[in-house]
Amino acid sequence: MSSLAIFNDWRTVKVVGVNFVDDYPDNLLGLADYIDTYEPSGSGYLCRIELRRNPHNQYDSNAIEVRLSSTDEMLGHLPKELAKRIAPDMDEGVSWEAGIVSVDIHPDHRDRPGLTIEIRRLL
């Protein structure tokens, strides 16, 4: 059994590095204004996400970028340990799908939003 078998179902992931992206925090605040809800089945996401390998990333050769599918806007990265597990499969041509779960805004820190997505490996 593949070590990635747990990813055949949706898995919730906090996106990292969102604060290093151009237009942060306005990019996520604008996204939050647009998104109301999502469908847990994965079929009704208002904003689809693309997971894109970037083996030339100067900080992590396993880097996987999180991008808004409709505009190709970079939103952040998958966490390093998760990317390390997924990158070899992506390099072999295995496809993944993702959707936004929420833009996380603390009422006392509106200037520091985060992003939560769901991912799953396509069989």
XYZ file of N, CA, C and O in Angstrom:
492
model
N 0.847 -1.181 0.000
C 0.000 0.000 0.000
C 0.887 1.237 0.000
O 1.855 1.338 0.741
N 0.559 2.202 -0.815
C 1.311 3.444 -0.907
C 1.244 4.216 0.407
O 0.233 4.212 1.097
N 2.337 4.888 0.735
C 2.333 5.720 1.942
C 1.401 6.907 1.784
O 1.097 7.602 2.737
N 0.943 7.148 0.555
C 0.040 8.268 0.306
C -1.417 7.828 0.214
O -2.273 8.599 -0.192
N -1.700 6.590 0.615
C -3.068 6.086 0.537
C -4.046 6.954 1.310
O -5.202 7.077 0.935
N -3.587 7.581 2.380
C -4.470 8.437 3.175
C -4.963 9.633 2.374
O -5.919 10.273 2.751
N -4.303 9.940 1.272
C -4.675 11.089 0.475
C -5.716 10.771 -0.586
O -6.048 11.616 -1.397
N -6.224 9.556 -0.624
C -7.271 9.228 -1.593
C -8.570 9.931 -1.235
O -9.439 10.081 -2.069
N -8.701 10.338 0.006
C -9.825 11.156 0.445
C -9.307 12.567 0.681
O -8.106 12.808 0.753
N -10.225 13.493 0.827
C -9.832 14.889 1.034
C -9.070 15.044 2.335
O -9.422 14.460 3.346
N -8.014 15.854 2.306
C -7.229 16.152 3.500
C -7.104 17.670 3.622
O -6.738 18.347 2.668
N -7.371 18.188 4.808
C -7.303 19.623 5.064
C -5.855 20.029 5.343
O -5.160 19.362 6.103
N -5.441 21.142 4.713
C -4.052 21.612 4.815
C -4.041 23.125 4.999
O -4.749 23.847 4.293
N -3.221 23.608 5.933
C -2.969 25.044 6.077
C -1.854 25.422 5.104
O -0.790 24.822 5.114
N -2.102 26.408 4.271
C -1.110 26.885 3.318
C -0.086 27.735 4.066
O -0.442 28.540 4.934
N 1.190 27.548 3.730
C 2.259 28.303 4.377
C 2.820 29.353 3.418
O 2.637 29.267 2.211
N 3.501 30.326 3.984
C 4.162 31.343 3.174
C 3.228 32.347 2.535
O 3.642 33.092 1.643
N 1.973 32.409 2.998
C 1.018 33.339 2.390
C 1.465 34.785 2.549
O 1.195 35.623 1.693
N 2.170 35.077 3.630
C 2.591 36.455 3.896
C 3.774 36.903 3.033
O 4.131 38.068 3.032
N 4.370 35.995 2.261
C 5.468 36.344 1.366
C 5.001 36.581 -0.070
O 5.811 36.857 -0.948
N 3.712 36.454 -0.306
C 3.148 36.592 -1.647
C 2.809 38.059 -1.916
O 2.359 38.776 -1.008
N 3.030 38.490 -3.164
C 2.659 39.857 -3.556
C 1.202 40.124 -3.203
O 0.362 39.236 -3.314
N 0.910 41.321 -2.793
C -0.438 41.800 -2.476
C -1.016 41.229 -1.182
O -2.207 41.396 -0.918
N -0.212 40.499 -0.392
C -0.699 40.040 0.902
C -0.803 41.253 1.828
O 0.077 42.099 1.836
N -1.825 41.410 2.610
C -2.958 40.523 2.869
C -4.170 40.798 1.978
O -5.168 40.088 2.049
N -4.082 41.825 1.125
C -5.240 42.198 0.310
C -5.717 41.062 -0.583
O -6.915 40.927 -0.830
N -4.777 40.224 -1.071
C -5.190 39.126 -1.938
C -6.121 38.158 -1.202
O -7.152 37.745 -1.734
N -5.774 37.813 0.033
C -6.616 36.878 0.786
C -7.884 37.533 1.318
O -8.936 36.895 1.383
N -7.795 38.805 1.686
C -9.001 39.493 2.147
C -10.019 39.611 1.019
O -11.221 39.421 1.232
N -9.555 39.875 -0.193
C -10.448 39.920 -1.350
C -11.050 38.556 -1.643
O -12.228 38.438 -1.985
N -10.255 37.519 -1.490
C -10.739 36.157 -1.694
C -11.793 35.803 -0.649
O -12.814 35.190 -0.961
N -11.575 36.246 0.587
C -12.543 35.989 1.664
C -13.873 36.652 1.363
O -14.939 36.081 1.640
N -13.833 37.843 0.806
C -15.074 38.537 0.454
C -15.842 37.787 -0.628
O -17.066 37.831 -0.681
N -15.133 37.085 -1.484
C -15.747 36.369 -2.605
C -16.323 35.013 -2.184
O -17.346 34.582 -2.672
N -15.658 34.364 -1.255
C -16.048 33.000 -0.869
C -17.048 33.019 0.286
O -16.806 33.645 1.297
N -18.100 32.286 0.140
C -19.073 32.136 1.235
C -18.977 30.757 1.862
O -18.841 30.626 3.071
N -19.098 29.722 1.049
C -19.105 28.344 1.552
C -18.429 27.437 0.533
O -18.106 27.853 -0.576
N -18.276 26.204 0.914
C -17.770 25.200 -0.015
C -18.561 23.916 0.194
O -19.203 23.724 1.213
N -18.483 23.036 -0.789
C -19.151 21.744 -0.704
C -18.119 20.701 -0.271
O -17.116 20.519 -0.955
N -18.339 20.007 0.837
C -17.366 19.027 1.306
C -17.049 17.930 0.299
O -16.002 17.343 0.350
N -17.946 17.674 -0.639
C -17.695 16.634 -1.631
C -16.581 17.030 -2.586
O -16.052 16.205 -3.307
N -16.235 18.299 -2.624
C -15.201 18.752 -3.533
C -15.751 19.182 -4.876
O -15.034 19.718 -5.697
N -17.026 18.977 -5.116
C -17.581 19.284 -6.433
C -18.054 20.727 -6.556
O -18.268 21.201 -7.657
N -18.196 21.423 -5.438
C -18.794 22.739 -5.507
C -17.913 23.882 -5.052
O -18.415 24.906 -4.642
N -16.613 23.721 -5.088
C -15.741 24.810 -4.671
C -15.937 26.022 -5.565
O -15.964 25.908 -6.784
N -16.058 27.171 -4.957
C -16.160 28.406 -5.725
C -14.814 28.770 -6.338
O -14.763 29.388 -7.394
N -13.743 28.408 -5.668
C -12.396 28.715 -6.162
C -11.576 27.441 -6.206
O -11.273 26.860 -5.166
N -11.247 27.021 -7.391
C -10.397 25.848 -7.556
C -8.948 26.263 -7.370
O -8.554 27.384 -7.688
N -8.173 25.354 -6.872
C -6.766 25.576 -6.591
C -5.945 24.614 -7.434
O -6.319 23.470 -7.617
N -4.824 25.099 -7.924
C -3.880 24.248 -8.637
C -2.654 24.058 -7.755
O -2.134 25.019 -7.186
N -2.217 22.816 -7.647
C -0.974 22.508 -6.959
C 0.084 22.334 -8.042
O -0.072 21.508 -8.932
N 1.134 23.135 -7.977
C 2.144 23.129 -9.035
C 3.532 22.910 -8.445
O 3.968 23.645 -7.575
N 4.214 21.902 -8.957
C 5.591 21.619 -8.525
C 6.525 22.731 -8.971
O 6.395 23.275 -10.055
N 7.474 23.048 -8.098
C 8.523 23.999 -8.441
C 9.854 23.441 -7.923
O 10.343 23.853 -6.875
N 10.443 22.494 -8.670
C 11.698 21.884 -8.212
C 12.876 22.855 -8.237
O 13.930 22.554 -7.683
N 12.702 24.023 -8.840
C 13.772 25.014 -8.913
C 13.697 26.047 -7.789
O 14.483 26.993 -7.774
N 12.783 25.850 -6.834
C 12.671 26.753 -5.690
C 13.993 26.745 -4.927
O 14.504 25.687 -4.569
N 14.538 27.925 -4.684
C 15.862 28.017 -4.056
C 15.896 27.557 -2.602
O 16.959 27.277 -2.065
N 14.731 27.455 -1.954
C 14.676 27.068 -0.549
C 14.262 25.615 -0.329
O 14.524 25.060 0.732
N 13.603 25.022 -1.322
C 13.078 23.666 -1.155
C 12.858 23.033 -2.523
O 11.967 23.440 -3.265
N 13.649 22.030 -2.852
C 13.516 21.372 -4.158
C 12.236 20.549 -4.278
O 11.867 20.133 -5.372
N 11.532 20.330 -3.155
C 10.239 19.631 -3.172
C 9.060 20.595 -3.173
O 7.913 20.172 -3.018
N 9.318 21.880 -3.349
C 8.280 22.911 -3.215
C 7.080 22.640 -4.125
O 7.230 22.253 -5.280
N 5.905 22.855 -3.541
C 4.646 22.760 -4.281
C 3.877 24.047 -4.031
O 3.490 24.356 -2.905
N 3.689 24.796 -5.105
C 2.989 26.068 -5.031
C 1.482 25.850 -5.005
O 0.966 24.929 -5.635
N 0.791 26.724 -4.299
C -0.667 26.743 -4.259
C -1.088 27.968 -5.059
O -0.736 29.093 -4.711
N -1.826 27.734 -6.158
C -2.205 28.818 -7.063
C -3.706 28.809 -7.303
O -4.325 27.758 -7.371
N -4.268 29.991 -7.454
C -5.673 30.142 -7.801
C -5.819 29.776 -9.275
O -5.189 30.382 -10.140
N -6.617 28.763 -9.568
C -6.717 28.249 -10.934
C -7.190 29.291 -11.937
O -6.690 29.362 -13.052
N -8.146 30.104 -11.550
C -8.755 31.041 -12.498
C -7.813 32.146 -12.945
O -7.926 32.651 -14.064
N -6.854 32.532 -12.104
C -5.963 33.649 -12.436
C -4.495 33.269 -12.422
O -3.650 34.079 -12.792
N -4.166 32.070 -11.978
C -2.793 31.590 -11.817
C -2.049 32.373 -10.737
O -0.827 32.340 -10.651
N -2.780 33.077 -9.886
C -2.177 33.850 -8.797
C -1.613 32.917 -7.736
O -2.283 31.998 -7.268
N -0.369 33.165 -7.355
C 0.266 32.385 -6.299
C -0.315 32.800 -4.952
O -0.434 33.992 -4.664
N -0.685 31.797 -4.131
C -1.258 32.065 -2.816
C -0.337 31.642 -1.676
O -0.498 32.107 -0.556
N 0.593 30.737 -1.953
C 1.498 30.220 -0.934
C 2.021 28.865 -1.358
O 2.067 28.552 -2.543
N 2.407 28.059 -0.372
C 2.966 26.729 -0.623
C 2.356 25.694 0.317
O 1.862 26.045 1.395
N 2.445 24.428 -0.074
C 2.127 23.354 0.857
C 3.243 23.308 1.898
O 4.396 23.637 1.598
N 2.929 22.885 3.125
C 3.970 22.766 4.144
C 5.094 21.837 3.676
O 4.863 20.864 2.950
N 6.299 22.152 4.096
C 7.506 21.461 3.626
C 7.452 19.943 3.804
O 7.799 19.192 2.892
N 7.034 19.478 4.973
C 6.990 18.024 5.206
C 5.963 17.328 4.319
O 6.178 16.208 3.866
N 4.847 17.984 4.080
C 3.829 17.420 3.195
C 4.325 17.423 1.752
O 4.179 16.437 1.033
N 4.943 18.516 1.338
C 5.479 18.609 -0.032
C 6.524 17.522 -0.273
O 6.580 16.939 -1.372
N 7.312 17.228 0.728
C 8.340 16.194 0.609
C 7.717 14.828 0.300
O 8.286 14.033 -0.441
N 6.523 14.579 0.837
C 5.831 13.304 0.600
C 5.127 13.278 -0.750
O 5.027 12.233 -1.376
N 4.613 14.427 -1.180
C 3.808 14.487 -2.404
C 4.650 14.706 -3.661
O 4.328 14.198 -4.735
N 5.739 15.448 -3.552
C 6.545 15.825 -4.717
C 6.968 14.639 -5.584
O 6.840 14.718 -6.813
N 7.453 13.533 -5.025
C 7.852 12.420 -5.891
C 6.709 11.882 -6.751
O 6.909 11.555 -7.921
N 5.512 11.802 -6.177
C 4.350 11.346 -6.964
C 4.026 12.340 -8.074
O 3.725 11.947 -9.197
N 4.069 13.639 -7.749
C 3.784 14.647 -8.772
C 4.817 14.565 -9.896
O 4.479 14.695 -11.071
N 6.069 14.323 -9.532
C 7.123 14.194 -10.533
C 6.909 12.972 -11.427
O 7.374 12.952 -12.564
N 6.214 11.978 -10.897
C 5.896 10.777 -11.677
C 4.625 10.943 -12.499
O 4.205 10.022 -13.192
N 3.964 12.097 -12.380
C 2.774 12.365 -13.181
C 1.450 12.149 -12.470
O 0.389 12.240 -13.085
N 1.486 11.849 -11.169
C 0.250 11.670 -10.412
C -0.417 13.042 -10.242
O 0.235 14.023 -9.898
N -1.708 13.099 -10.498
C -2.449 14.359 -10.408
C -3.095 14.510 -9.037
O -3.486 13.536 -8.405
N -3.226 15.756 -8.638
C -3.852 16.126 -7.381
C -4.897 17.188 -7.670
O -4.764 17.948 -8.621
N -5.926 17.236 -6.855
C -6.893 18.321 -6.963
C -7.018 18.988 -5.608
O -6.724 18.393 -4.578
N -7.450 20.246 -5.652
C -7.530 21.016 -4.412
C -8.607 22.085 -4.534
O -8.946 22.513 -5.641
N -9.125 22.495 -3.402
C -10.108 23.568 -3.343
C -9.977 24.319 -2.031
O -9.462 23.786 -1.048
N -10.407 25.540 -2.033
C -10.325 26.369 -0.826
C -11.409 25.965 0.162
O -12.581 25.853 -0.201
N -11.013 25.768 1.392
C -11.947 25.527 2.483
C -12.321 26.856 3.115
O -13.485 27.170 3.287
N -11.291 27.658 3.462
C -11.574 28.937 4.113
C -10.382 29.876 4.036
O -9.238 29.448 3.932
N -10.702 31.144 4.075
C -9.700 32.174 4.344
C -9.886 32.473 5.823
O -10.974 32.821 6.262
N -8.826 32.284 6.579
C -8.901 32.341 8.035
C -8.526 33.734 8.523
O -7.366 34.138 8.397
N -9.519 34.434 9.079
C -9.305 35.805 9.542
C -9.703 35.893 11.016
O -10.863 35.694 11.362
N -8.722 36.182 11.852
C -8.998 36.383 13.272
C -9.523 37.802 13.442
O -8.950 38.741 12.892
N -10.599 38.001 14.189
C -11.186 39.337 14.316
C -10.219 40.393 14.866
O -10.333 41.568 14.527
N -9.250 39.972 15.682
C -8.284 40.918 16.243
C -7.061 41.133 15.352
O -6.239 41.995 15.633
N -6.942 40.314 14.301
C -5.763 40.391 13.430
C -6.167 40.265 11.964
O -5.645 39.427 11.243
N -7.070 41.110 11.548
C -7.559 41.075 10.166
C -6.432 41.276 9.152
O -6.529 40.845 8.016
N -5.350 41.880 9.579
C -4.218 42.157 8.690
C -3.311 40.942 8.485
O -2.322 41.021 7.760
N -3.653 39.779 9.091
C -2.827 38.575 8.963
C -3.679 37.343 8.646
O -3.669 36.363 9.396
N -4.395 37.365 7.520
C -5.232 36.205 7.191
C -4.388 34.998 6.787
O -3.244 35.130 6.340
N -4.984 33.832 6.953
C -4.377 32.578 6.512
C -5.287 31.897 5.512
O -6.369 32.402 5.182
N -4.867 30.749 5.031
C -5.628 30.030 4.013
C -5.616 28.542 4.324
O -4.561 27.963 4.594
N -6.790 27.931 4.288
C -6.936 26.491 4.474
C -7.534 25.908 3.198
O -8.510 26.441 2.670
N -6.920 24.828 2.712
C -7.406 24.161 1.508
C -7.616 22.682 1.802
O -7.206 22.188 2.856
N -8.264 21.999 0.881
C -8.357 20.549 0.911
C -7.679 20.022 -0.334
O -7.794 20.612 -1.419
N -6.942 18.919 -0.170
C -6.289 18.291 -1.308
C -6.633 16.807 -1.318
O -6.975 16.227 -0.287
N -6.535 16.226 -2.501
C -6.609 14.757 -2.593
C -5.914 14.308 -3.849
O -5.856 15.010 -4.856
N -5.383 13.122 -3.764
C -4.685 12.472 -4.875
C -5.732 11.854 -5.786
O -6.668 11.201 -5.324
N -5.585 12.091 -7.068
C -6.477 11.480 -8.035
C -5.950 10.102 -8.413
O -4.753 9.938 -8.657
N -6.828 9.151 -8.433
C -6.405 7.776 -8.750
C -6.375 7.536 -10.247
O -7.023 8.140 -11.015
